[in-house]
């Protein structure tokens, strides 16, 4: 091997070590990792395959909710200091728990009495303590385009449908000014945006970004589109790319700002910020071909 080649290989190894050194595994052996959230300095996440809501305590995983009928997926914190937990089982449900995981309330149908068919995927809470949730719709190789968005108005008792005909409705997020709702359409490879009206209804539906126009991926799959996502204080969207092994940071005007490559696996599912947004926590499945979906939660500096 010549000197120039040796130097090239050496720099390549150093680069790979640098990337790995920035990624810290904070929770491992998680079956179906999703829904990360940092509350009062503690990390919470869910495991949809083992039906668990987990809190990290001094580096150890403590199961605080173990509902076998839920298939826990999205997780959001209300202004009342309770959790809204998305159940991705069939039919789906939304559970409200206290911070210790004790169930306080459960919704299994919308305001029209229709079951939450296809499972509830993700939830976001608004500044006035309303909430939006996504109904994924049935899966499969050629799923029908029947995904929905539900809305729970502040103080309301029932969730109502405010958007429909979404192609596998997944992650959901609200802009800091509370004017825009983002919805990940996984099998459409796009993030949709809606104008939020004063009564919580949605209008001006539009395509915000198509992921295939932002990044090139060797993998070809309908499920390569966006998974769950979060918005930072500046309005930037952090989108986890299932089967892509990365998180995309996208500006409010749809420009790609940064790509966080995750080495722990190809099934990135969701993102959370720590205090001050200095780091991001990413839930990731090791190998999306493994149907037990073993994975982990990793921490990355928020560059």
PDB file of C-alpha atoms in Angstrom:
ATOM      1  CA  UNK A   1       0.000   0.000   0.000  1.00  0.00           C
ATOM      2  CA  UNK A   2       1.494   3.369  -0.977  1.00  0.00           C
ATOM      3  CA  UNK A   3       1.886   6.305   1.436  1.00  0.00           C
ATOM      4  CA  UNK A   4      -0.896   8.366  -0.117  1.00  0.00           C
ATOM      5  CA  UNK A   5      -3.341   5.451   0.160  1.00  0.00           C
ATOM      6  CA  UNK A   6      -2.279   4.846   3.771  1.00  0.00           C
ATOM      7  CA  UNK A   7      -2.963   8.478   4.629  1.00  0.00           C
ATOM      8  CA  UNK A   8      -6.354   8.321   2.896  1.00  0.00           C
ATOM      9  CA  UNK A   9      -7.336   5.197   4.816  1.00  0.00           C
ATOM     10  CA  UNK A  10      -6.100   6.718   8.084  1.00  0.00           C
ATOM     11  CA  UNK A  11      -8.154   9.871   7.621  1.00  0.00           C
ATOM     12  CA  UNK A  12     -11.181   7.746   6.731  1.00  0.00           C
ATOM     13  CA  UNK A  13     -10.808   5.752   9.941  1.00  0.00           C
ATOM     14  CA  UNK A  14     -10.394   8.906  12.010  1.00  0.00           C
ATOM     15  CA  UNK A  15     -13.522  10.394  10.439  1.00  0.00           C
ATOM     16  CA  UNK A  16     -15.512   7.278  11.227  1.00  0.00           C
ATOM     17  CA  UNK A  17     -14.207   7.246  14.819  1.00  0.00           C
ATOM     18  CA  UNK A  18     -15.173  10.917  15.187  1.00  0.00           C
ATOM     19  CA  UNK A  19     -18.720  10.260  13.973  1.00  0.00           C
ATOM     20  CA  UNK A  20     -19.119   7.244  16.285  1.00  0.00           C
ATOM     21  CA  UNK A  21     -17.659   9.136  19.245  1.00  0.00           C
ATOM     22  CA  UNK A  22     -20.391  11.759  18.961  1.00  0.00           C
ATOM     23  CA  UNK A  23     -23.155   9.142  19.138  1.00  0.00           C
ATOM     24  CA  UNK A  24     -23.836   7.832  22.634  1.00  0.00           C
ATOM     25  CA  UNK A  25     -26.162   4.911  23.319  1.00  0.00           C
ATOM     26  CA  UNK A  26     -28.262   5.768  26.380  1.00  0.00           C
ATOM     27  CA  UNK A  27     -30.722   2.846  26.253  1.00  0.00           C
ATOM     28  CA  UNK A  28     -30.324  -0.507  24.506  1.00  0.00           C
ATOM     29  CA  UNK A  29     -32.312  -3.723  23.967  1.00  0.00           C
ATOM     30  CA  UNK A  30     -35.525  -1.790  23.334  1.00  0.00           C
ATOM     31  CA  UNK A  31     -38.128  -3.656  21.265  1.00  0.00           C
ATOM     32  CA  UNK A  32     -39.703  -1.060  18.995  1.00  0.00           C
ATOM     33  CA  UNK A  33     -38.166   2.206  20.273  1.00  0.00           C
ATOM     34  CA  UNK A  34     -40.273   5.340  19.712  1.00  0.00           C
ATOM     35  CA  UNK A  35     -41.692   8.460  21.367  1.00  0.00           C
ATOM     36  CA  UNK A  36     -38.629   9.957  23.121  1.00  0.00           C
ATOM     37  CA  UNK A  37     -39.333  12.870  25.437  1.00  0.00           C
ATOM     38  CA  UNK A  38     -37.268  14.717  28.057  1.00  0.00           C
ATOM     39  CA  UNK A  39     -39.257  15.973  31.054  1.00  0.00           C
ATOM     40  CA  UNK A  40     -37.566  17.647  34.029  1.00  0.00           C
ATOM     41  CA  UNK A  41     -34.217  16.244  32.909  1.00  0.00           C
ATOM     42  CA  UNK A  42     -35.479  12.655  32.672  1.00  0.00           C
ATOM     43  CA  UNK A  43     -35.690  10.725  29.427  1.00  0.00           C
ATOM     44  CA  UNK A  44     -38.889   8.849  28.600  1.00  0.00           C
ATOM     45  CA  UNK A  45     -39.551   6.642  25.580  1.00  0.00           C
ATOM     46  CA  UNK A  46     -41.847   3.842  24.469  1.00  0.00           C
ATOM     47  CA  UNK A  47     -41.379   0.343  23.073  1.00  0.00           C
ATOM     48  CA  UNK A  48     -44.191  -0.706  20.751  1.00  0.00           C
ATOM     49  CA  UNK A  49     -43.222  -4.388  20.504  1.00  0.00           C
ATOM     50  CA  UNK A  50     -42.996  -4.912  24.273  1.00  0.00           C
ATOM     51  CA  UNK A  51     -45.944  -2.580  24.995  1.00  0.00           C
ATOM     52  CA  UNK A  52     -44.075  -0.350  27.426  1.00  0.00           C
ATOM     53  CA  UNK A  53     -43.630   3.251  28.508  1.00  0.00           C
ATOM     54  CA  UNK A  54     -40.134   3.575  29.971  1.00  0.00           C
ATOM     55  CA  UNK A  55     -38.349   6.159  32.123  1.00  0.00           C
ATOM     56  CA  UNK A  56     -34.569   6.275  32.465  1.00  0.00           C
ATOM     57  CA  UNK A  57     -33.460   6.375  36.094  1.00  0.00           C
ATOM     58  CA  UNK A  58     -29.709   6.736  36.664  1.00  0.00           C
ATOM     59  CA  UNK A  59     -28.949   4.855  33.476  1.00  0.00           C
ATOM     60  CA  UNK A  60     -31.499   2.098  34.145  1.00  0.00           C
ATOM     61  CA  UNK A  61     -34.769   1.480  32.322  1.00  0.00           C
ATOM     62  CA  UNK A  62     -37.857   1.637  34.543  1.00  0.00           C
ATOM     63  CA  UNK A  63     -41.141   0.465  32.996  1.00  0.00           C
ATOM     64  CA  UNK A  64     -43.906   2.786  34.223  1.00  0.00           C
ATOM     65  CA  UNK A  65     -46.711   1.581  31.930  1.00  0.00           C
ATOM     66  CA  UNK A  66     -47.056  -1.909  30.484  1.00  0.00           C
ATOM     67  CA  UNK A  67     -50.406  -2.031  28.680  1.00  0.00           C
ATOM     68  CA  UNK A  68     -50.451  -5.092  26.389  1.00  0.00           C
ATOM     69  CA  UNK A  69     -53.429  -3.695  24.443  1.00  0.00           C
ATOM     70  CA  UNK A  70     -51.697  -0.449  23.502  1.00  0.00           C
ATOM     71  CA  UNK A  71     -48.557  -1.014  21.396  1.00  0.00           C
ATOM     72  CA  UNK A  72     -47.260   2.312  22.737  1.00  0.00           C
ATOM     73  CA  UNK A  73     -45.989   4.653  20.029  1.00  0.00           C
ATOM     74  CA  UNK A  74     -46.136   8.492  20.237  1.00  0.00           C
ATOM     75  CA  UNK A  75     -45.783  10.394  23.507  1.00  0.00           C
ATOM     76  CA  UNK A  76     -46.602  14.018  24.370  1.00  0.00           C
ATOM     77  CA  UNK A  77     -46.643  16.143  27.528  1.00  0.00           C
ATOM     78  CA  UNK A  78     -49.743  18.212  28.324  1.00  0.00           C
ATOM     79  CA  UNK A  79     -49.860  21.555  30.122  1.00  0.00           C
ATOM     80  CA  UNK A  80     -51.440  19.638  33.008  1.00  0.00           C
ATOM     81  CA  UNK A  81     -48.164  17.718  33.408  1.00  0.00           C
ATOM     82  CA  UNK A  82     -49.659  14.463  32.173  1.00  0.00           C
ATOM     83  CA  UNK A  83     -48.764  12.258  29.227  1.00  0.00           C
ATOM     84  CA  UNK A  84     -50.836  11.579  26.129  1.00  0.00           C
ATOM     85  CA  UNK A  85     -49.826   8.169  24.850  1.00  0.00           C
ATOM     86  CA  UNK A  86     -50.575   6.958  21.307  1.00  0.00           C
ATOM     87  CA  UNK A  87     -51.643   3.318  21.048  1.00  0.00           C
ATOM     88  CA  UNK A  88     -50.785   1.888  17.637  1.00  0.00           C
ATOM     89  CA  UNK A  89     -52.713  -1.335  18.208  1.00  0.00           C
ATOM     90  CA  UNK A  90     -55.712  -2.247  16.051  1.00  0.00           C
ATOM     91  CA  UNK A  91     -58.063  -0.624  16.787  1.00  0.00           C
ATOM     92  CA  UNK A  92     -56.041   2.210  18.280  1.00  0.00           C
ATOM     93  CA  UNK A  93     -56.532   4.320  21.365  1.00  0.00           C
ATOM     94  CA  UNK A  94     -55.187   7.384  23.144  1.00  0.00           C
ATOM     95  CA  UNK A  95     -54.351   7.117  26.831  1.00  0.00           C
ATOM     96  CA  UNK A  96     -53.749   9.919  29.314  1.00  0.00           C
ATOM     97  CA  UNK A  97     -51.444   8.972  32.193  1.00  0.00           C
ATOM     98  CA  UNK A  98     -49.756  10.752  35.041  1.00  0.00           C
ATOM     99  CA  UNK A  99     -45.955  11.053  35.040  1.00  0.00           C
ATOM    100  CA  UNK A 100     -45.731   7.739  36.876  1.00  0.00           C
ATOM    101  CA  UNK A 101     -47.542   5.965  34.048  1.00  0.00           C
ATOM    102  CA  UNK A 102     -50.882   5.486  35.842  1.00  0.00           C
ATOM    103  CA  UNK A 103     -53.788   5.588  33.394  1.00  0.00           C
ATOM    104  CA  UNK A 104     -56.176   8.492  33.976  1.00  0.00           C
ATOM    105  CA  UNK A 105     -58.309   8.343  30.853  1.00  0.00           C
ATOM    106  CA  UNK A 106     -58.672   6.360  27.635  1.00  0.00           C
ATOM    107  CA  UNK A 107     -60.237   7.247  24.286  1.00  0.00           C
ATOM    108  CA  UNK A 108     -61.056   4.410  21.862  1.00  0.00           C
ATOM    109  CA  UNK A 109     -63.303   6.277  19.412  1.00  0.00           C
ATOM    110  CA  UNK A 110     -63.625   9.737  17.854  1.00  0.00           C
ATOM    111  CA  UNK A 111     -66.431  12.249  18.417  1.00  0.00           C
ATOM    112  CA  UNK A 112     -68.589  10.423  15.844  1.00  0.00           C
ATOM    113  CA  UNK A 113     -68.200   7.134  17.679  1.00  0.00           C
ATOM    114  CA  UNK A 114     -65.903   5.626  15.050  1.00  0.00           C
ATOM    115  CA  UNK A 115     -63.058   3.408  16.296  1.00  0.00           C
ATOM    116  CA  UNK A 116     -59.501   4.625  15.848  1.00  0.00           C
ATOM    117  CA  UNK A 117     -58.908   2.244  12.960  1.00  0.00           C
ATOM    118  CA  UNK A 118     -55.340   1.602  11.885  1.00  0.00           C
ATOM    119  CA  UNK A 119     -53.901   2.718  15.208  1.00  0.00           C
ATOM    120  CA  UNK A 120     -52.824   6.065  16.647  1.00  0.00           C
ATOM    121  CA  UNK A 121     -49.253   6.882  15.643  1.00  0.00           C
ATOM    122  CA  UNK A 122     -48.203  10.209  17.144  1.00  0.00           C
ATOM    123  CA  UNK A 123     -49.488  13.135  19.227  1.00  0.00           C
ATOM    124  CA  UNK A 124     -48.529  16.790  19.646  1.00  0.00           C
ATOM    125  CA  UNK A 125     -49.828  19.263  22.259  1.00  0.00           C
ATOM    126  CA  UNK A 126     -50.464  22.913  21.346  1.00  0.00           C
ATOM    127  CA  UNK A 127     -49.630  25.955  23.491  1.00  0.00           C
ATOM    128  CA  UNK A 128     -53.288  26.305  24.560  1.00  0.00           C
ATOM    129  CA  UNK A 129     -53.328  22.630  25.683  1.00  0.00           C
ATOM    130  CA  UNK A 130     -55.224  21.326  22.700  1.00  0.00           C
ATOM    131  CA  UNK A 131     -53.788  18.287  20.936  1.00  0.00           C
ATOM    132  CA  UNK A 132     -53.522  16.704  17.496  1.00  0.00           C
ATOM    133  CA  UNK A 133     -53.002  13.001  16.782  1.00  0.00           C
ATOM    134  CA  UNK A 134     -52.495  10.910  13.660  1.00  0.00           C
ATOM    135  CA  UNK A 135     -54.457   7.819  12.697  1.00  0.00           C
ATOM    136  CA  UNK A 136     -52.143   5.824  10.466  1.00  0.00           C
ATOM    137  CA  UNK A 137     -54.636   3.640   8.651  1.00  0.00           C
ATOM    138  CA  UNK A 138     -54.065  -0.021   7.668  1.00  0.00           C
ATOM    139  CA  UNK A 139     -50.566  -1.135   6.672  1.00  0.00           C
ATOM    140  CA  UNK A 140     -49.485  -3.525   3.925  1.00  0.00           C
ATOM    141  CA  UNK A 141     -47.674  -3.277   0.596  1.00  0.00           C
ATOM    142  CA  UNK A 142     -50.457  -1.235  -1.007  1.00  0.00           C
ATOM    143  CA  UNK A 143     -52.351   0.358   1.877  1.00  0.00           C
ATOM    144  CA  UNK A 144     -55.467   2.436   1.227  1.00  0.00           C
ATOM    145  CA  UNK A 145     -55.022   6.197   1.590  1.00  0.00           C
ATOM    146  CA  UNK A 146     -57.220   6.627   4.658  1.00  0.00           C
ATOM    147  CA  UNK A 147     -54.936   8.227   7.280  1.00  0.00           C
ATOM    148  CA  UNK A 148     -56.470  10.955   9.441  1.00  0.00           C
ATOM    149  CA  UNK A 149     -55.648  13.766  11.862  1.00  0.00           C
ATOM    150  CA  UNK A 150     -57.675  14.041  15.084  1.00  0.00           C
ATOM    151  CA  UNK A 151     -58.025  17.156  17.236  1.00  0.00           C
ATOM    152  CA  UNK A 152     -58.865  17.499  20.924  1.00  0.00           C
ATOM    153  CA  UNK A 153     -59.825  21.106  21.665  1.00  0.00           C
ATOM    154  CA  UNK A 154     -58.798  22.601  25.021  1.00  0.00           C
ATOM    155  CA  UNK A 155     -61.218  21.316  27.637  1.00  0.00           C
ATOM    156  CA  UNK A 156     -63.041  19.067  25.118  1.00  0.00           C
ATOM    157  CA  UNK A 157     -63.994  15.490  25.918  1.00  0.00           C
ATOM    158  CA  UNK A 158     -63.765  13.936  22.465  1.00  0.00           C
ATOM    159  CA  UNK A 159     -61.344  13.911  19.550  1.00  0.00           C
ATOM    160  CA  UNK A 160     -62.719  14.992  16.170  1.00  0.00           C
ATOM    161  CA  UNK A 161     -61.417  14.379  12.651  1.00  0.00           C
ATOM    162  CA  UNK A 162     -59.906  17.525  11.094  1.00  0.00           C
ATOM    163  CA  UNK A 163     -58.045  16.009   8.106  1.00  0.00           C
ATOM    164  CA  UNK A 164     -58.274  12.752   6.160  1.00  0.00           C
ATOM    165  CA  UNK A 165     -57.038  10.891   3.065  1.00  0.00           C
ATOM    166  CA  UNK A 166     -53.410  10.856   4.216  1.00  0.00           C
ATOM    167  CA  UNK A 167     -51.049   8.186   2.873  1.00  0.00           C
ATOM    168  CA  UNK A 168     -49.962   6.520   6.140  1.00  0.00           C
ATOM    169  CA  UNK A 169     -50.233   9.470   8.569  1.00  0.00           C
ATOM    170  CA  UNK A 170     -47.277   9.330  10.934  1.00  0.00           C
ATOM    171  CA  UNK A 171     -45.338  12.034  12.822  1.00  0.00           C
ATOM    172  CA  UNK A 172     -46.980  15.319  13.739  1.00  0.00           C
ATOM    173  CA  UNK A 173     -45.629  18.678  14.932  1.00  0.00           C
ATOM    174  CA  UNK A 174     -46.708  22.297  15.461  1.00  0.00           C
ATOM    175  CA  UNK A 175     -44.730  25.420  14.542  1.00  0.00           C
ATOM    176  CA  UNK A 176     -43.649  27.690  17.440  1.00  0.00           C
ATOM    177  CA  UNK A 177     -46.137  30.381  16.377  1.00  0.00           C
ATOM    178  CA  UNK A 178     -48.936  27.782  16.498  1.00  0.00           C
ATOM    179  CA  UNK A 179     -49.992  28.674  12.953  1.00  0.00           C
ATOM    180  CA  UNK A 180     -48.842  25.558  11.103  1.00  0.00           C
ATOM    181  CA  UNK A 181     -49.376  21.835  11.640  1.00  0.00           C
ATOM    182  CA  UNK A 182     -46.895  19.435  10.032  1.00  0.00           C
ATOM    183  CA  UNK A 183     -47.920  15.854   9.270  1.00  0.00           C
ATOM    184  CA  UNK A 184     -45.578  13.142   7.993  1.00  0.00           C
ATOM    185  CA  UNK A 185     -47.079  11.100   5.160  1.00  0.00           C
ATOM    186  CA  UNK A 186     -44.770   8.089   5.180  1.00  0.00           C
ATOM    187  CA  UNK A 187     -45.884   6.294   2.012  1.00  0.00           C
ATOM    188  CA  UNK A 188     -46.233   9.620   0.218  1.00  0.00           C
ATOM    189  CA  UNK A 189     -42.570  10.456   0.982  1.00  0.00           C
ATOM    190  CA  UNK A 190     -43.714  13.912   2.024  1.00  0.00           C
ATOM    191  CA  UNK A 191     -44.370  16.163   4.989  1.00  0.00           C
ATOM    192  CA  UNK A 192     -47.681  17.967   4.619  1.00  0.00           C
ATOM    193  CA  UNK A 193     -48.453  21.340   6.195  1.00  0.00           C
ATOM    194  CA  UNK A 194     -51.789  22.806   7.228  1.00  0.00           C
ATOM    195  CA  UNK A 195     -52.872  26.231   8.421  1.00  0.00           C
ATOM    196  CA  UNK A 196     -54.280  26.006  11.951  1.00  0.00           C
ATOM    197  CA  UNK A 197     -57.520  27.978  12.246  1.00  0.00           C
ATOM    198  CA  UNK A 198     -58.672  29.668  15.456  1.00  0.00           C
ATOM    199  CA  UNK A 199     -61.068  26.808  16.271  1.00  0.00           C
ATOM    200  CA  UNK A 200     -58.355  24.184  15.732  1.00  0.00           C
ATOM    201  CA  UNK A 201     -59.663  23.105  12.333  1.00  0.00           C
ATOM    202  CA  UNK A 202     -57.172  22.847   9.480  1.00  0.00           C
ATOM    203  CA  UNK A 203     -56.955  24.556   6.104  1.00  0.00           C
ATOM    204  CA  UNK A 204     -54.623  25.334   3.203  1.00  0.00           C
ATOM    205  CA  UNK A 205     -53.319  21.778   2.912  1.00  0.00           C
ATOM    206  CA  UNK A 206     -50.020  21.706   0.977  1.00  0.00           C
ATOM    207  CA  UNK A 207     -46.850  19.691   0.425  1.00  0.00           C
ATOM    208  CA  UNK A 208     -44.083  21.089   2.638  1.00  0.00           C
ATOM    209  CA  UNK A 209     -41.158  18.880   1.526  1.00  0.00           C
ATOM    210  CA  UNK A 210     -40.526  15.642  -0.371  1.00  0.00           C
ATOM    211  CA  UNK A 211     -37.683  13.743   1.294  1.00  0.00           C
ATOM    212  CA  UNK A 212     -36.398  12.252  -1.971  1.00  0.00           C
ATOM    213  CA  UNK A 213     -35.736  15.790  -3.235  1.00  0.00           C
ATOM    214  CA  UNK A 214     -33.648  16.616  -0.155  1.00  0.00           C
ATOM    215  CA  UNK A 215     -31.447  13.493   0.108  1.00  0.00           C
ATOM    216  CA  UNK A 216     -30.422  10.594  -2.112  1.00  0.00           C
ATOM    217  CA  UNK A 217     -30.929   7.115  -0.681  1.00  0.00           C
ATOM    218  CA  UNK A 218     -29.697   3.795  -2.023  1.00  0.00           C
ATOM    219  CA  UNK A 219     -32.675   2.032  -0.452  1.00  0.00           C
ATOM    220  CA  UNK A 220     -35.847   1.904  -2.538  1.00  0.00           C
ATOM    221  CA  UNK A 221     -38.945   1.488  -0.395  1.00  0.00           C
ATOM    222  CA  UNK A 222     -42.407   2.962   0.037  1.00  0.00           C
ATOM    223  CA  UNK A 223     -41.633   3.130   3.753  1.00  0.00           C
ATOM    224  CA  UNK A 224     -38.518   5.270   3.255  1.00  0.00           C
ATOM    225  CA  UNK A 225     -40.571   8.412   3.722  1.00  0.00           C
ATOM    226  CA  UNK A 226     -40.744  10.460   6.947  1.00  0.00           C
ATOM    227  CA  UNK A 227     -41.462   8.866  10.307  1.00  0.00           C
ATOM    228  CA  UNK A 228     -41.941  10.977  13.447  1.00  0.00           C
ATOM    229  CA  UNK A 229     -40.539  14.473  13.992  1.00  0.00           C
ATOM    230  CA  UNK A 230     -40.098  17.426  16.346  1.00  0.00           C
ATOM    231  CA  UNK A 231     -39.840  21.224  15.934  1.00  0.00           C
ATOM    232  CA  UNK A 232     -37.180  23.288  17.717  1.00  0.00           C
ATOM    233  CA  UNK A 233     -37.588  26.809  19.164  1.00  0.00           C
ATOM    234  CA  UNK A 234     -36.579  28.370  15.809  1.00  0.00           C
ATOM    235  CA  UNK A 235     -39.186  26.430  13.857  1.00  0.00           C
ATOM    236  CA  UNK A 236     -36.781  23.941  12.280  1.00  0.00           C
ATOM    237  CA  UNK A 237     -38.218  20.480  11.704  1.00  0.00           C
ATOM    238  CA  UNK A 238     -36.217  17.379  12.714  1.00  0.00           C
ATOM    239  CA  UNK A 239     -37.541  14.440  10.695  1.00  0.00           C
ATOM    240  CA  UNK A 240     -36.591  10.815  11.410  1.00  0.00           C
ATOM    241  CA  UNK A 241     -36.258   8.746   8.240  1.00  0.00           C
ATOM    242  CA  UNK A 242     -37.358   5.129   8.688  1.00  0.00           C
ATOM    243  CA  UNK A 243     -35.085   2.792   6.681  1.00  0.00           C
ATOM    244  CA  UNK A 244     -32.851   5.807   6.021  1.00  0.00           C
ATOM    245  CA  UNK A 245     -30.790   5.723   9.226  1.00  0.00           C
ATOM    246  CA  UNK A 246     -30.803   9.480   9.583  1.00  0.00           C
ATOM    247  CA  UNK A 247     -32.550  12.585  10.910  1.00  0.00           C
ATOM    248  CA  UNK A 248     -33.072  15.540   8.590  1.00  0.00           C
ATOM    249  CA  UNK A 249     -33.041  19.092   9.964  1.00  0.00           C
ATOM    250  CA  UNK A 250     -35.263  21.220   7.721  1.00  0.00           C
ATOM    251  CA  UNK A 251     -35.808  24.987   7.923  1.00  0.00           C
ATOM    252  CA  UNK A 252     -39.291  26.568   8.104  1.00  0.00           C
ATOM    253  CA  UNK A 253     -39.031  27.337   4.374  1.00  0.00           C
ATOM    254  CA  UNK A 254     -38.211  23.738   3.464  1.00  0.00           C
ATOM    255  CA  UNK A 255     -34.425  23.908   3.059  1.00  0.00           C
ATOM    256  CA  UNK A 256     -32.236  21.039   4.245  1.00  0.00           C
ATOM    257  CA  UNK A 257     -29.946  22.405   6.974  1.00  0.00           C
ATOM    258  CA  UNK A 258     -28.230  19.294   8.326  1.00  0.00           C
ATOM    259  CA  UNK A 259     -28.244  15.494   8.144  1.00  0.00           C
ATOM    260  CA  UNK A 260     -27.683  13.596  11.395  1.00  0.00           C
ATOM    261  CA  UNK A 261     -26.405  10.148  10.396  1.00  0.00           C
ATOM    262  CA  UNK A 262     -27.225   7.488  12.972  1.00  0.00           C
ATOM    263  CA  UNK A 263     -24.855   4.527  13.080  1.00  0.00           C
ATOM    264  CA  UNK A 264     -26.877   2.454  15.584  1.00  0.00           C
ATOM    265  CA  UNK A 265     -29.343   1.297  12.917  1.00  0.00           C
ATOM    266  CA  UNK A 266     -31.311   2.114   9.786  1.00  0.00           C
ATOM    267  CA  UNK A 267     -34.720   2.457  11.459  1.00  0.00           C
ATOM    268  CA  UNK A 268     -34.736   5.963  12.921  1.00  0.00           C
ATOM    269  CA  UNK A 269     -38.232   6.574  14.306  1.00  0.00           C
ATOM    270  CA  UNK A 270     -38.384   9.773  16.369  1.00  0.00           C
ATOM    271  CA  UNK A 271     -36.473  12.665  17.953  1.00  0.00           C
ATOM    272  CA  UNK A 272     -36.460  14.607  21.229  1.00  0.00           C
ATOM    273  CA  UNK A 273     -34.467  17.556  22.571  1.00  0.00           C
ATOM    274  CA  UNK A 274     -32.784  17.880  25.926  1.00  0.00           C
ATOM    275  CA  UNK A 275     -32.921  21.070  27.978  1.00  0.00           C
ATOM    276  CA  UNK A 276     -31.727  23.978  25.847  1.00  0.00           C
ATOM    277  CA  UNK A 277     -31.804  21.804  22.711  1.00  0.00           C
ATOM    278  CA  UNK A 278     -28.058  21.150  23.010  1.00  0.00           C
ATOM    279  CA  UNK A 279     -28.500  17.463  22.176  1.00  0.00           C
ATOM    280  CA  UNK A 280     -31.030  15.322  20.394  1.00  0.00           C
ATOM    281  CA  UNK A 281     -32.225  11.881  21.451  1.00  0.00           C
ATOM    282  CA  UNK A 282     -33.055   9.551  18.580  1.00  0.00           C
ATOM    283  CA  UNK A 283     -34.992   6.296  18.832  1.00  0.00           C
ATOM    284  CA  UNK A 284     -33.655   3.800  16.296  1.00  0.00           C
ATOM    285  CA  UNK A 285     -34.280   0.197  15.260  1.00  0.00           C
ATOM    286  CA  UNK A 286     -31.094  -1.779  14.565  1.00  0.00           C
ATOM    287  CA  UNK A 287     -32.344  -3.456  11.395  1.00  0.00           C
ATOM    288  CA  UNK A 288     -35.779  -2.752   9.899  1.00  0.00           C
ATOM    289  CA  UNK A 289     -35.831  -6.252   8.393  1.00  0.00           C
ATOM    290  CA  UNK A 290     -35.963  -7.784  11.886  1.00  0.00           C
ATOM    291  CA  UNK A 291     -39.668  -7.901  12.734  1.00  0.00           C
ATOM    292  CA  UNK A 292     -38.985  -7.951  16.479  1.00  0.00           C
ATOM    293  CA  UNK A 293     -37.582  -4.421  15.938  1.00  0.00           C
ATOM    294  CA  UNK A 294     -34.814  -4.452  18.572  1.00  0.00           C
ATOM    295  CA  UNK A 295     -33.177  -1.056  18.902  1.00  0.00           C
ATOM    296  CA  UNK A 296     -31.912   1.694  21.137  1.00  0.00           C
ATOM    297  CA  UNK A 297     -32.016   5.359  22.085  1.00  0.00           C
ATOM    298  CA  UNK A 298     -28.932   7.381  21.149  1.00  0.00           C
ATOM    299  CA  UNK A 299     -27.833  10.916  21.954  1.00  0.00           C
ATOM    300  CA  UNK A 300     -26.206  13.211  19.404  1.00  0.00           C
ATOM    301  CA  UNK A 301     -24.940  16.801  19.686  1.00  0.00           C
ATOM    302  CA  UNK A 302     -27.378  19.172  18.028  1.00  0.00           C
ATOM    303  CA  UNK A 303     -25.033  20.695  15.464  1.00  0.00           C
TER     304      UNK A 303
END
